[in-house]
Amino acid sequence: MKKQETITRRSLIKKSAIAAAGGTLLMNLPVHAFGTENKSTKVVLIRHKDVVGNKGKINADILQDMLDRAVASLTGESTTGKAWSRIIQPGDIVGIKSNVWNRLSTPPGLESAIKRRVQETGVKNGNISINDRGVLTDPVFQKATALINTCPLRTHAWAGLGTLIKNYITFSDNKPSFHPDSCADLATLWEFPQVKGKTRLNILVVLTPLFYGVGPHHFNRKYVWNYNGLLVGFDPVAVDAVGAELIRTKRREFFKEDIPINPPPKHILLADQRYHLGTADLGRIDLVKLGWKENILI
Amino acid sequence: MLRYLKYLFIVFLLFNTYIKMNGQSLKNLFPSAISPWEAKEPVRYFDTATLYEYIDGGAELFISYDFKKAASLKYTSEDQPDIVVDIFDMGSPANAFGVFCHVREKTDPHYGQGAQVYDDAIVFWKGPYYISVMAYDITPEVKTALPEMAGTIDERISVTGPLPEILKRLPGSGLEKNSILYFHHYIWQNTLGFLADTNFLPIHSGTDAVLANYIFNKDKQTLLLVEYKNSGDARNALKNFTAAFDLPMKNPVFSRLEDGTWIGALQTASRFVLVFRGKNRKNTEYLIRNFQQQP
């Protein structure tokens, strides 16, 4: 672990070098705009008014269409087939890294939608697996050449936010070793041999995000809302940074004041500043918005 | 001889109290049933090593408050959502209160020594215990059962405990009581407003700390008070603060930050006080000066 400089309230206010990303992630300073400076990475936000129905039931057909449109936009391809062929090759062995947290898991409909498109690229069925807590012993994940990373966005009692960066925690056989300093160094998971360089696509599920966590299980349905969206990108840090901005704006709308995400989700900032996994600077992210625009917040 | 017997009697009483408050006695706090719900599975127990298995992602909160053990029981009923009751033994009333601070939005006095009531959950603290009664969905029956369960557990816990001593030092005027957060792990120093991303003061298990918001004519100030073991540690906290915030080493120190808000800090005896976020220097000074007048 590298030595850490202290980022203070004052250093963020003074617009220091880390202020662009840190001001938003750590202190709720308002973001000026997406992609106003050098755009270095693209994130696609797609929403559909009807994807979440009564009692949270997910419409699988709409979700499939949302995924297809988002991936096409991300890759710049005109068809779903061409888009996915830019991501997965027929000879790949594909691990779909899901999330099974019982209060807010990756929807099975999304897992199926991803798997369907992976199969259509020509990957054999036996070379595809969907897993979360069993990835270390899953034969497909053990020899995977490609990973697709997907998890719901939620606040987290110790890391600040449950994110795509954090979703690879199950690749570690020593999870508590990532707990110091509110999980600051989660980006090092992405250096693990089972993971490094293999992630082809990141899908942050923002269908029903959890924007504030209370109680022993850090969940209360009062703080979940139907946002009906997916955030899709190649850069997990950028997608997570956009997710953090969404949570920040929702909290401000709900509480009528800035209640910072606590603990601050510094692992997103450090994934950029310390580990160079991607960009957390919203000013350098080209956010493409597709679909339903009502109450879009960001 | 009489003195020896007295000594033995005291040891017996202490041991008896320890046994009552420990181990499997947690089991006795659970009701066996609240009609139509029944507990068909045994009580599950968790310690610091196994709490991660039960509370995915939330265990560290409890461990930061010196968590001792927890017991959990699921209640089921045909055609009704499950209700799960968790009882956490935090080892001291101060730590139980500390964990409760993280869920409290508006304190409800009806359960234990303070509760937070949601549509689908009741959370409260009493003595060294932090209790959660939570349903997996909301039905009219659930709305009746949750208060009954919480009330039964409340009655079965025979002990109460004092609030953390450090709270007595908070100035009363302008205090938003529901904002109080008691802690002794630096991770929580940013709860009411970002201060720093490292343990720069520092705050650790040997220190008591409290955060609270104050309002004076719409001017919101956030106060951090840290009680150290000695004045030297408190003095170091002031030094660390002024260095990290690029301020002159004065005691007290006041400064207007670049966003126009005021920040002030003071070391007095073994205490370090920091006030920030306010727009009016007079209010920041009022809070800081209050501590100069304390013994």
Coordinates of C-alpha atoms in Angstrom, one line a residue:
Chain A
M1 CA 0.0 0.0 0.0
K2 CA 1.4 3.4 -0.9
K3 CA 1.6 6.2 1.7
Q4 CA -1.4 8.4 1.7
E5 CA -1.5 12.1 1.8
T6 CA -4.3 13.6 3.8
I7 CA -7.1 15.2 1.8
T8 CA -8.8 17.8 4.0
R9 CA -11.9 19.8 3.7
R10 CA -9.7 22.8 3.0
S11 CA -7.6 21.2 0.3
L12 CA -10.8 20.3 -1.6
I13 CA -12.3 23.8 -1.2
K14 CA -9.0 25.3 -2.4
K15 CA -9.5 23.5 -5.7
S16 CA -6.3 21.5 -5.5
A17 CA -5.3 19.0 -8.1
I18 CA -7.6 16.3 -6.6
A19 CA -10.5 18.7 -6.2
A20 CA -12.1 17.8 -9.5
A21 CA -12.9 14.3 -8.6
G22 CA -12.5 14.4 -4.8
G23 CA -14.7 17.4 -4.3
T24 CA -17.7 15.5 -5.6
L25 CA -16.8 12.1 -4.2
L26 CA -15.6 13.1 -0.7
M27 CA -17.3 16.4 0.1
N28 CA -20.4 16.8 -2.1
L29 CA -19.1 19.8 -3.8
P30 CA -21.3 20.4 -6.9
V31 CA -20.0 19.0 -10.2
H32 CA -19.8 21.6 -12.9
A33 CA -20.7 19.4 -15.8
F34 CA -19.9 16.1 -17.4
G35 CA -17.3 16.1 -20.1
T36 CA -16.5 19.7 -20.2
E37 CA -12.7 19.1 -20.4
N38 CA -10.8 16.4 -22.2
K39 CA -13.3 13.6 -22.5
S40 CA -11.3 10.5 -21.9
T41 CA -14.0 7.9 -21.3
K42 CA -17.6 7.2 -22.2
V43 CA -20.4 6.1 -19.9
V44 CA -23.9 5.3 -21.1
L45 CA -26.9 5.9 -18.9
I46 CA -30.0 4.2 -20.2
R47 CA -33.4 4.4 -18.5
H48 CA -36.9 3.1 -19.3
K49 CA -40.1 4.2 -17.5
D50 CA -41.6 0.7 -17.5
V51 CA -38.7 -1.5 -16.7
V52 CA -39.6 -1.7 -13.0
G53 CA -43.2 -2.7 -12.4
N54 CA -45.3 -3.3 -9.4
K55 CA -43.5 -4.5 -6.3
G56 CA -40.2 -4.1 -8.0
K57 CA -40.9 -6.7 -10.7
I58 CA -38.4 -6.3 -13.6
N59 CA -39.6 -6.5 -17.2
A60 CA -37.0 -8.8 -18.8
D61 CA -37.8 -7.8 -22.4
I62 CA -37.4 -4.1 -21.7
L63 CA -34.2 -4.8 -19.7
Q64 CA -32.7 -6.8 -22.6
D65 CA -33.5 -3.9 -25.0
M66 CA -32.0 -1.4 -22.6
L67 CA -28.8 -3.4 -22.4
D68 CA -28.6 -3.8 -26.2
R69 CA -29.1 -0.1 -26.8
A70 CA -26.5 0.8 -24.2
V71 CA -23.9 -1.5 -25.5
A72 CA -24.5 -0.4 -29.1
S73 CA -24.1 3.2 -28.0
L74 CA -21.0 2.4 -26.0
T75 CA -19.3 0.6 -28.9
G76 CA -20.6 3.0 -31.6
E77 CA -21.9 0.0 -33.5
S78 CA -25.3 0.0 -35.3
T79 CA -26.4 -3.5 -34.4
T80 CA -26.5 -5.6 -31.2
G81 CA -24.5 -8.4 -32.8
K82 CA -21.7 -6.1 -34.0
A83 CA -21.6 -4.4 -30.7
W84 CA -21.1 -7.6 -28.7
S85 CA -18.6 -8.9 -31.1
R86 CA -16.5 -5.9 -30.2
I87 CA -16.6 -7.1 -26.6
I88 CA -16.5 -10.9 -26.6
Q89 CA -14.9 -13.3 -29.1
P90 CA -16.2 -16.9 -29.8
G91 CA -13.2 -18.4 -28.1
D92 CA -13.5 -16.5 -24.9
I93 CA -14.3 -18.2 -21.6
V94 CA -16.6 -15.7 -19.9
G95 CA -17.3 -15.1 -16.2
I96 CA -20.3 -12.9 -15.5
K97 CA -19.5 -11.4 -12.1
S98 CA -22.8 -10.8 -10.5
N99 CA -23.8 -9.7 -7.0
V100 CA -26.2 -11.7 -4.8
W101 CA -26.6 -9.4 -1.8
N102 CA -30.0 -10.5 -0.6
R103 CA -31.6 -7.1 -0.2
L104 CA -30.5 -5.8 -3.6
S105 CA -29.0 -8.2 -6.0
T106 CA -28.2 -8.1 -9.7
P107 CA -31.6 -9.0 -11.3
P108 CA -31.7 -12.5 -12.8
G109 CA -33.2 -10.9 -15.9
L110 CA -30.0 -8.9 -16.4
E111 CA -27.8 -11.9 -15.9
S112 CA -29.9 -13.8 -18.5
A113 CA -29.7 -10.8 -20.9
I114 CA -25.9 -10.7 -20.7
K115 CA -25.6 -14.4 -21.0
R116 CA -27.8 -14.5 -24.1
R117 CA -25.7 -11.9 -25.9
V118 CA -22.5 -13.7 -24.9
Q119 CA -23.9 -17.0 -26.3
E120 CA -24.9 -15.2 -29.5
T121 CA -21.3 -14.2 -30.1
G122 CA -20.5 -17.9 -30.4
V123 CA -19.2 -18.7 -26.9
K124 CA -20.0 -22.3 -25.9
N125 CA -22.5 -22.6 -23.1
G126 CA -20.0 -24.5 -21.0
N127 CA -17.6 -21.6 -21.2
I128 CA -20.0 -19.1 -19.6
S129 CA -20.7 -18.9 -15.9
I130 CA -22.6 -16.5 -13.7
N131 CA -21.3 -16.3 -10.1
D132 CA -20.6 -14.0 -7.2
R133 CA -19.4 -15.6 -3.9
G134 CA -18.2 -18.8 -5.6
V135 CA -15.9 -17.3 -8.2
L136 CA -12.7 -18.7 -6.6
T137 CA -13.9 -22.2 -7.0
D138 CA -15.8 -21.8 -10.3
P139 CA -14.0 -23.7 -13.1
V140 CA -15.1 -21.2 -15.7
F141 CA -13.9 -18.2 -13.6
Q142 CA -10.7 -20.0 -12.8
K143 CA -9.8 -20.1 -16.5
A144 CA -11.8 -17.1 -17.7
T145 CA -10.4 -15.0 -20.5
A146 CA -13.1 -12.4 -20.2
L147 CA -15.2 -10.9 -17.4
I148 CA -18.4 -8.9 -17.4
N149 CA -18.9 -7.1 -14.2
T150 CA -22.3 -6.2 -12.9
C151 CA -23.8 -5.2 -9.6
P152 CA -26.4 -2.9 -8.2
L153 CA -25.5 0.6 -6.9
R154 CA -26.0 1.0 -3.2
T155 CA -24.6 2.8 -0.2
H156 CA -22.3 0.6 1.9
A157 CA -21.7 0.8 5.6
W158 CA -18.0 0.7 5.4
A159 CA -16.9 1.5 1.8
G160 CA -19.4 4.3 1.4
L161 CA -20.8 2.8 -1.8
G162 CA -21.1 -0.7 -3.2
T163 CA -19.6 -0.3 -6.6
L164 CA -18.2 -2.1 -9.6
I165 CA -14.7 -1.6 -8.2
K166 CA -15.8 -3.3 -5.0
N167 CA -17.7 -6.0 -6.7
Y168 CA -14.5 -7.9 -7.3
I169 CA -14.0 -8.4 -3.5
T170 CA -15.1 -12.1 -3.9
F171 CA -11.9 -12.7 -5.9
S172 CA -10.1 -12.3 -2.6
D173 CA -9.8 -15.1 -0.1
N174 CA -9.1 -12.5 2.6
K175 CA -11.9 -10.0 2.4
P176 CA -11.2 -8.3 5.8
S177 CA -7.7 -7.4 4.5
F178 CA -9.5 -4.8 2.3
H179 CA -11.4 -3.2 5.2
P180 CA -8.7 -0.8 6.6
D181 CA -9.3 2.9 5.9
S182 CA -12.9 2.2 4.7
C183 CA -11.8 -0.1 1.9
A184 CA -9.6 2.5 0.4
D185 CA -7.5 0.1 -1.7
L186 CA -10.2 -1.9 -3.4
A187 CA -8.7 -1.1 -6.8
T188 CA -5.9 -3.5 -6.0
L189 CA -8.3 -6.3 -6.5
W190 CA -8.1 -5.5 -10.2
E191 CA -4.5 -6.4 -10.2
F192 CA -5.3 -10.0 -9.1
P193 CA -4.3 -12.5 -11.8
Q194 CA -7.8 -13.9 -12.1
V195 CA -9.0 -10.4 -13.0
K196 CA -6.2 -8.2 -14.4
G197 CA -6.9 -7.0 -17.9
K198 CA -9.9 -9.3 -18.4
T199 CA -12.9 -7.0 -17.7
R200 CA -14.6 -6.3 -21.0
L201 CA -17.7 -4.6 -19.8
N202 CA -19.1 -3.0 -16.6
I203 CA -22.8 -2.6 -15.9
L204 CA -23.8 -0.7 -12.8
V205 CA -27.5 -1.5 -12.1
V206 CA -29.4 1.6 -11.2
L207 CA -32.9 0.2 -11.5
T208 CA -33.6 0.6 -7.8
P209 CA -30.5 2.1 -6.1
L210 CA -30.1 2.3 -2.3
F211 CA -29.2 5.9 -1.6
Y212 CA -29.0 5.8 2.2
G213 CA -28.3 2.9 4.5
V214 CA -29.6 2.3 8.0
G215 CA -30.1 -0.5 10.3
P216 CA -28.0 -3.6 11.1
H217 CA -28.3 -4.8 7.5
H218 CA -27.8 -1.3 6.0
F219 CA -31.1 -1.5 4.2
N220 CA -34.5 0.1 4.5
R221 CA -36.8 0.3 1.5
K222 CA -37.6 3.9 2.4
Y223 CA -34.2 4.7 0.9
V224 CA -34.6 2.8 -2.4
W225 CA -36.2 4.5 -5.4
N226 CA -37.2 3.4 -8.9
Y227 CA -34.6 5.1 -11.1
N228 CA -35.1 2.5 -13.8
G229 CA -31.6 2.7 -15.3
L230 CA -28.4 1.0 -16.2
L231 CA -24.9 2.6 -16.3
V232 CA -22.7 1.0 -18.8
G233 CA -19.0 1.5 -19.6
F234 CA -15.6 0.1 -20.2
D235 CA -14.0 2.1 -17.4
P236 CA -15.3 0.9 -14.0
V237 CA -14.0 3.9 -12.2
A238 CA -15.9 6.3 -14.5
V239 CA -19.1 4.3 -14.2
D240 CA -18.8 4.2 -10.4
A241 CA -18.0 8.0 -10.3
V242 CA -21.2 8.7 -12.3
G243 CA -23.1 6.3 -9.9
A244 CA -21.7 8.3 -6.9
E245 CA -22.9 11.5 -8.4
L246 CA -26.3 10.0 -8.9
I247 CA -26.5 9.0 -5.2
R248 CA -25.2 12.4 -4.2
T249 CA -27.9 14.2 -6.2
K250 CA -30.6 11.9 -4.9
R251 CA -29.6 12.5 -1.3
R252 CA -29.7 16.2 -1.8
E253 CA -33.1 16.0 -3.4
F254 CA -34.5 13.7 -0.6
F255 CA -32.9 15.3 2.4
K256 CA -33.1 18.9 1.1
E257 CA -29.5 19.3 2.1
D258 CA -26.1 17.8 1.3
I259 CA -25.6 14.8 3.5
P260 CA -22.3 13.4 2.5
I261 CA -22.0 9.7 1.6
N262 CA -20.4 8.3 4.7
P263 CA -17.8 6.9 4.9
P264 CA -16.7 8.8 1.8
P265 CA -16.3 6.4 -1.1
K266 CA -12.6 7.1 -1.3
H267 CA -11.9 3.8 -3.1
I268 CA -13.3 5.4 -6.3
L269 CA -11.1 8.4 -6.0
L270 CA -8.0 6.3 -5.1
A271 CA -8.8 3.9 -8.0
D272 CA -8.1 6.9 -10.2
Q273 CA -5.5 9.0 -8.2
R274 CA -3.5 6.1 -6.7
Y275 CA -4.0 3.1 -8.9
H276 CA -4.8 4.6 -12.3
L277 CA -7.6 2.1 -13.0
G278 CA -9.7 4.7 -14.7
T279 CA -11.0 8.2 -14.3
A280 CA -13.1 9.5 -11.4
D281 CA -13.2 13.1 -12.7
L282 CA -16.7 13.8 -14.0
G283 CA -15.3 16.6 -16.1
R284 CA -13.5 14.0 -18.2
I285 CA -16.4 11.6 -18.6
D286 CA -18.6 11.7 -21.6
L287 CA -22.0 10.8 -20.2
V288 CA -24.4 9.7 -22.9
K289 CA -28.0 9.7 -21.8
L290 CA -30.5 7.4 -23.6
G291 CA -34.2 6.8 -22.9
W292 CA -36.5 8.1 -20.2
K293 CA -35.4 11.6 -19.0
E294 CA -37.9 12.3 -16.2
N295 CA -36.2 12.9 -12.8
I296 CA -32.9 11.9 -14.4
L297 CA -31.0 13.9 -11.7
I298 CA -27.6 13.9 -13.5
Chain B
M1 CA -13.8 -13.0 58.3
L2 CA -16.8 -10.8 57.8
R3 CA -14.8 -8.7 55.3
Y4 CA -13.8 -11.8 53.4
L5 CA -17.4 -13.0 53.2
K6 CA -18.5 -9.5 51.9
Y7 CA -15.8 -9.8 49.3
L8 CA -17.0 -13.2 48.2
F9 CA -20.6 -12.0 48.0
I10 CA -19.6 -9.0 45.8
V11 CA -17.6 -11.4 43.5
F12 CA -20.6 -13.6 43.4
L13 CA -22.9 -10.7 42.5
L14 CA -20.5 -9.5 39.8
F15 CA -20.2 -13.0 38.3
N16 CA -23.9 -13.5 38.4
T17 CA -24.4 -10.2 36.6
Y18 CA -21.8 -11.2 34.0
I19 CA -23.5 -14.5 33.4
K20 CA -26.9 -12.8 33.0
M21 CA -25.5 -10.3 30.5
N22 CA -23.5 -12.8 28.6
G23 CA -23.5 -15.9 26.5
Q24 CA -26.6 -17.8 25.8
S25 CA -28.7 -15.4 28.0
L26 CA -29.2 -13.4 24.8
K27 CA -31.5 -16.3 23.8
N28 CA -33.9 -15.5 26.7
L29 CA -34.5 -12.1 25.3
F30 CA -36.3 -13.4 22.2
P31 CA -40.1 -14.1 22.4
S32 CA -40.8 -17.7 21.2
A33 CA -43.8 -16.5 19.2
I34 CA -45.9 -13.5 18.4
S35 CA -49.0 -14.9 16.8
P36 CA -49.2 -15.9 14.0
W37 CA -45.4 -15.8 13.8
E38 CA -43.3 -18.6 15.2
A39 CA -39.6 -19.2 15.6
K40 CA -39.1 -22.6 14.0
E41 CA -35.3 -22.4 13.7
P42 CA -32.8 -22.1 16.5
V43 CA -31.2 -18.9 17.5
R44 CA -28.0 -18.2 15.5
Y45 CA -25.0 -16.6 17.2
F46 CA -22.2 -14.5 15.7
D47 CA -19.0 -13.1 17.1
T48 CA -16.4 -10.8 15.6
A49 CA -15.1 -13.5 13.3
T50 CA -18.4 -14.6 12.0
L51 CA -20.4 -11.4 11.9
Y52 CA -19.2 -10.8 8.3
E53 CA -21.0 -14.0 7.2
Y54 CA -24.3 -12.6 8.6
I55 CA -24.1 -8.9 7.8
D56 CA -22.5 -8.6 4.4
G57 CA -20.9 -5.2 4.3
G58 CA -22.2 -4.0 7.6
A59 CA -20.1 -5.9 10.2
E60 CA -17.4 -3.3 10.4
L61 CA -19.8 -0.7 11.7
F62 CA -20.4 -2.9 14.8
I63 CA -16.8 -3.9 15.1
S64 CA -15.8 -0.2 15.2
Y65 CA -17.9 0.0 18.4
D66 CA -16.2 -3.0 20.1
F67 CA -19.0 -5.4 19.2
K68 CA -19.0 -8.5 21.4
K69 CA -21.6 -10.9 20.0
A70 CA -25.0 -11.1 18.3
A71 CA -27.9 -13.4 18.2
S72 CA -30.5 -13.6 15.5
L73 CA -33.8 -15.3 15.2
K74 CA -36.2 -15.6 12.2
Y75 CA -39.9 -15.7 12.8
T76 CA -42.1 -17.2 10.1
S77 CA -45.8 -17.4 9.4
E78 CA -47.9 -18.8 6.6
D79 CA -48.9 -16.0 4.2
Q80 CA -46.9 -13.4 6.1
P81 CA -43.4 -12.0 5.4
D82 CA -40.6 -13.2 7.6
I83 CA -39.6 -11.1 10.6
V84 CA -36.0 -11.2 11.8
V85 CA -34.9 -10.1 15.2
D86 CA -31.2 -9.3 15.8
I87 CA -29.8 -8.5 19.3
F88 CA -26.3 -7.2 19.4
D89 CA -24.3 -7.2 22.6
M90 CA -22.1 -4.2 22.3
G91 CA -20.4 -4.6 25.6
S92 CA -21.4 -1.2 27.0
P93 CA -24.3 1.2 26.9
A94 CA -22.0 3.8 25.3
N95 CA -21.3 1.6 22.4
A96 CA -24.9 0.5 22.0
F97 CA -25.9 4.1 21.9
G98 CA -23.1 4.8 19.4
V99 CA -24.4 2.2 16.9
F100 CA -27.9 3.5 17.5
C101 CA -26.7 7.0 16.5
H102 CA -26.2 5.7 13.0
V103 CA -29.8 4.9 12.4
R104 CA -31.5 7.6 14.5
E105 CA -33.3 10.3 12.6
K106 CA -35.9 11.1 15.2
T107 CA -35.7 9.4 18.6
D108 CA -38.9 7.6 19.5
P109 CA -39.1 7.1 23.3
H110 CA -41.4 4.1 23.3
Y111 CA -38.8 1.4 23.2
G112 CA -35.6 0.9 25.3
Q113 CA -33.6 4.0 25.8
G114 CA -34.4 5.4 22.4
A115 CA -35.7 3.9 19.2
Q116 CA -36.1 4.6 15.5
V117 CA -39.3 3.4 14.1
Y118 CA -39.8 2.6 10.4
D119 CA -42.7 1.1 8.6
D120 CA -40.9 -2.3 8.3
A121 CA -38.5 -2.1 11.3
I122 CA -38.0 -1.0 14.8
V123 CA -34.5 -0.4 16.0
F124 CA -33.6 0.5 19.6
W125 CA -30.9 0.4 22.3
K126 CA -31.1 -0.5 25.9
G127 CA -28.2 -1.0 28.3
P128 CA -25.4 -2.7 26.3
Y129 CA -27.8 -4.0 23.7
Y130 CA -28.7 -2.8 20.2
I131 CA -31.9 -4.4 18.9
S132 CA -33.4 -4.6 15.4
V133 CA -36.8 -6.0 14.6
M134 CA -37.2 -6.1 10.9
A135 CA -39.9 -7.4 8.5
Y136 CA -39.2 -8.4 4.9
D137 CA -42.3 -6.7 3.7
I138 CA -45.1 -4.6 5.1
T139 CA -48.6 -5.9 5.8
P140 CA -51.3 -4.8 8.3
E141 CA -50.3 -7.8 10.5
V142 CA -46.6 -6.8 10.4
K143 CA -47.5 -3.3 11.6
T144 CA -49.1 -4.9 14.7
A145 CA -46.5 -7.5 15.3
L146 CA -43.4 -5.3 15.1
P147 CA -44.3 -3.1 18.1
E148 CA -45.4 -6.2 20.1
M149 CA -42.0 -8.0 19.4
A150 CA -40.0 -4.9 20.2
G151 CA -42.0 -4.2 23.3
T152 CA -41.5 -7.8 24.6
I153 CA -37.8 -7.7 24.1
D154 CA -37.7 -4.3 25.7
E155 CA -39.4 -5.7 28.8
R156 CA -37.1 -8.6 29.0
I157 CA -34.0 -6.5 29.1
S158 CA -33.7 -5.6 32.7
V159 CA -30.8 -3.2 32.5
T160 CA -30.4 0.3 31.3
G161 CA -27.2 2.3 31.1
P162 CA -25.9 5.8 31.0
L163 CA -25.2 7.9 27.9
P164 CA -21.5 8.4 27.2
E165 CA -20.0 10.9 29.6
I166 CA -18.6 13.1 26.7
L167 CA -22.1 14.1 25.8
K168 CA -22.4 16.1 29.0
R169 CA -19.8 18.5 27.6
L170 CA -21.8 19.5 24.6
P171 CA -23.2 23.1 24.8
G172 CA -27.0 22.9 25.0
S173 CA -27.9 26.1 23.2
G174 CA -28.5 25.5 19.5
L175 CA -27.8 21.7 19.7
E176 CA -29.7 19.5 17.3
K177 CA -30.0 16.5 19.6
N178 CA -30.8 14.0 16.8
S179 CA -27.6 14.8 15.1
I180 CA -25.4 13.6 17.9
L181 CA -23.0 10.9 16.9
Y182 CA -20.8 9.2 19.5
F183 CA -17.8 7.2 18.2
H184 CA -14.2 6.2 18.7
H185 CA -13.2 5.2 15.2
Y186 CA -12.0 7.9 12.8
I187 CA -14.0 6.5 9.9
W188 CA -17.0 8.3 11.4
Q189 CA -15.4 11.7 11.7
N190 CA -16.9 12.8 8.3
T191 CA -20.5 11.8 9.1
L192 CA -21.9 15.3 9.4
G193 CA -19.5 17.0 7.0
F194 CA -16.2 16.0 5.3
L195 CA -13.1 16.9 7.4
A196 CA -10.3 14.7 6.2
D197 CA -9.9 11.3 4.6
T198 CA -7.2 10.0 7.0
N199 CA -7.0 9.6 10.8
F200 CA -5.2 12.9 11.0
L201 CA -6.0 13.9 14.6
P202 CA -6.0 10.9 15.5
I203 CA -9.2 9.2 16.9
H204 CA -8.9 5.6 18.1
S205 CA -10.4 3.1 20.5
G206 CA -8.7 4.9 23.5
T207 CA -10.5 8.2 22.7
D208 CA -14.1 9.2 22.9
A209 CA -15.4 11.5 20.2
V210 CA -18.7 13.1 19.4
L211 CA -20.1 15.0 16.5
A212 CA -23.1 17.3 16.6
N213 CA -24.8 20.0 14.6
Y214 CA -25.8 23.3 16.0
I215 CA -28.2 25.9 14.5
F216 CA -28.1 29.6 15.3
N217 CA -30.5 31.6 13.1
K218 CA -30.2 29.2 10.1
D219 CA -26.4 29.1 10.5
K220 CA -25.5 25.5 10.8
Q221 CA -22.3 24.7 12.6
T222 CA -20.8 21.2 13.1
L223 CA -18.9 20.5 16.3
L224 CA -16.3 17.7 16.8
L225 CA -15.2 17.0 20.4
V226 CA -12.5 14.5 21.1
E227 CA -11.6 13.5 24.6
Y228 CA -8.0 12.2 24.9
K229 CA -6.3 10.4 27.7
N230 CA -4.1 13.4 28.5
S231 CA -3.5 17.0 27.5
G232 CA -0.4 16.1 25.4
D233 CA -2.5 14.0 23.0
A234 CA -5.0 16.8 22.8
R235 CA -2.2 19.3 22.1
N236 CA -1.0 17.0 19.3
A237 CA -4.4 16.8 17.8
L238 CA -4.4 20.6 17.6
K239 CA -1.0 20.6 16.0
N240 CA -2.0 17.9 13.5
F241 CA -5.2 19.8 12.6
T242 CA -3.4 23.1 12.0
A243 CA -0.8 21.4 9.9
A244 CA -3.3 19.5 7.8
F245 CA -5.5 22.6 7.3
D246 CA -2.5 24.9 6.7
L247 CA -3.4 27.1 9.6
P248 CA -1.1 28.9 12.2
M249 CA -0.5 26.9 15.4
K250 CA -2.6 29.0 17.8
N251 CA -4.9 28.0 20.6
P252 CA -7.6 28.7 19.9
V253 CA -7.4 29.2 16.2
F254 CA -10.0 30.6 13.9
S255 CA -10.0 31.0 10.1
R256 CA -12.2 31.7 7.3
L257 CA -11.9 29.1 4.6
E258 CA -11.9 29.7 0.9
D259 CA -15.6 28.9 0.6
G260 CA -16.5 31.6 3.1
T261 CA -17.2 29.2 6.0
W262 CA -15.5 29.5 9.4
I263 CA -13.5 26.9 11.2
G264 CA -12.2 27.1 14.7
A265 CA -10.3 24.8 17.0
L266 CA -9.3 24.6 20.6
Q267 CA -7.3 22.4 22.9
T268 CA -8.2 22.6 26.5
A269 CA -7.0 20.0 29.1
S270 CA -7.4 16.6 27.4
R271 CA -10.0 17.9 25.0
F272 CA -9.7 18.9 21.4
V273 CA -12.7 20.8 19.9
L274 CA -13.3 21.7 16.3
V275 CA -16.2 23.7 14.9
F276 CA -16.7 24.0 11.1
R277 CA -19.2 24.7 8.3
G278 CA -20.6 27.9 9.9
K279 CA -21.1 31.1 8.0
N280 CA -20.9 33.4 11.0
R281 CA -17.7 33.7 13.0
K282 CA -19.6 34.8 16.1
N283 CA -21.3 31.4 16.3
T284 CA -18.1 29.4 15.7
E285 CA -16.5 31.4 18.5
Y286 CA -19.4 31.0 20.8
L287 CA -19.1 27.2 20.6
I288 CA -15.3 27.2 21.0
R289 CA -15.4 29.7 23.9
N290 CA -17.9 27.5 25.7
F291 CA -15.2 24.9 26.1
Q292 CA -12.7 27.4 27.4
Q293 CA -15.1 28.0 30.3
Q294 CA -15.5 24.3 31.1
P295 CA -13.5 22.8 34.0

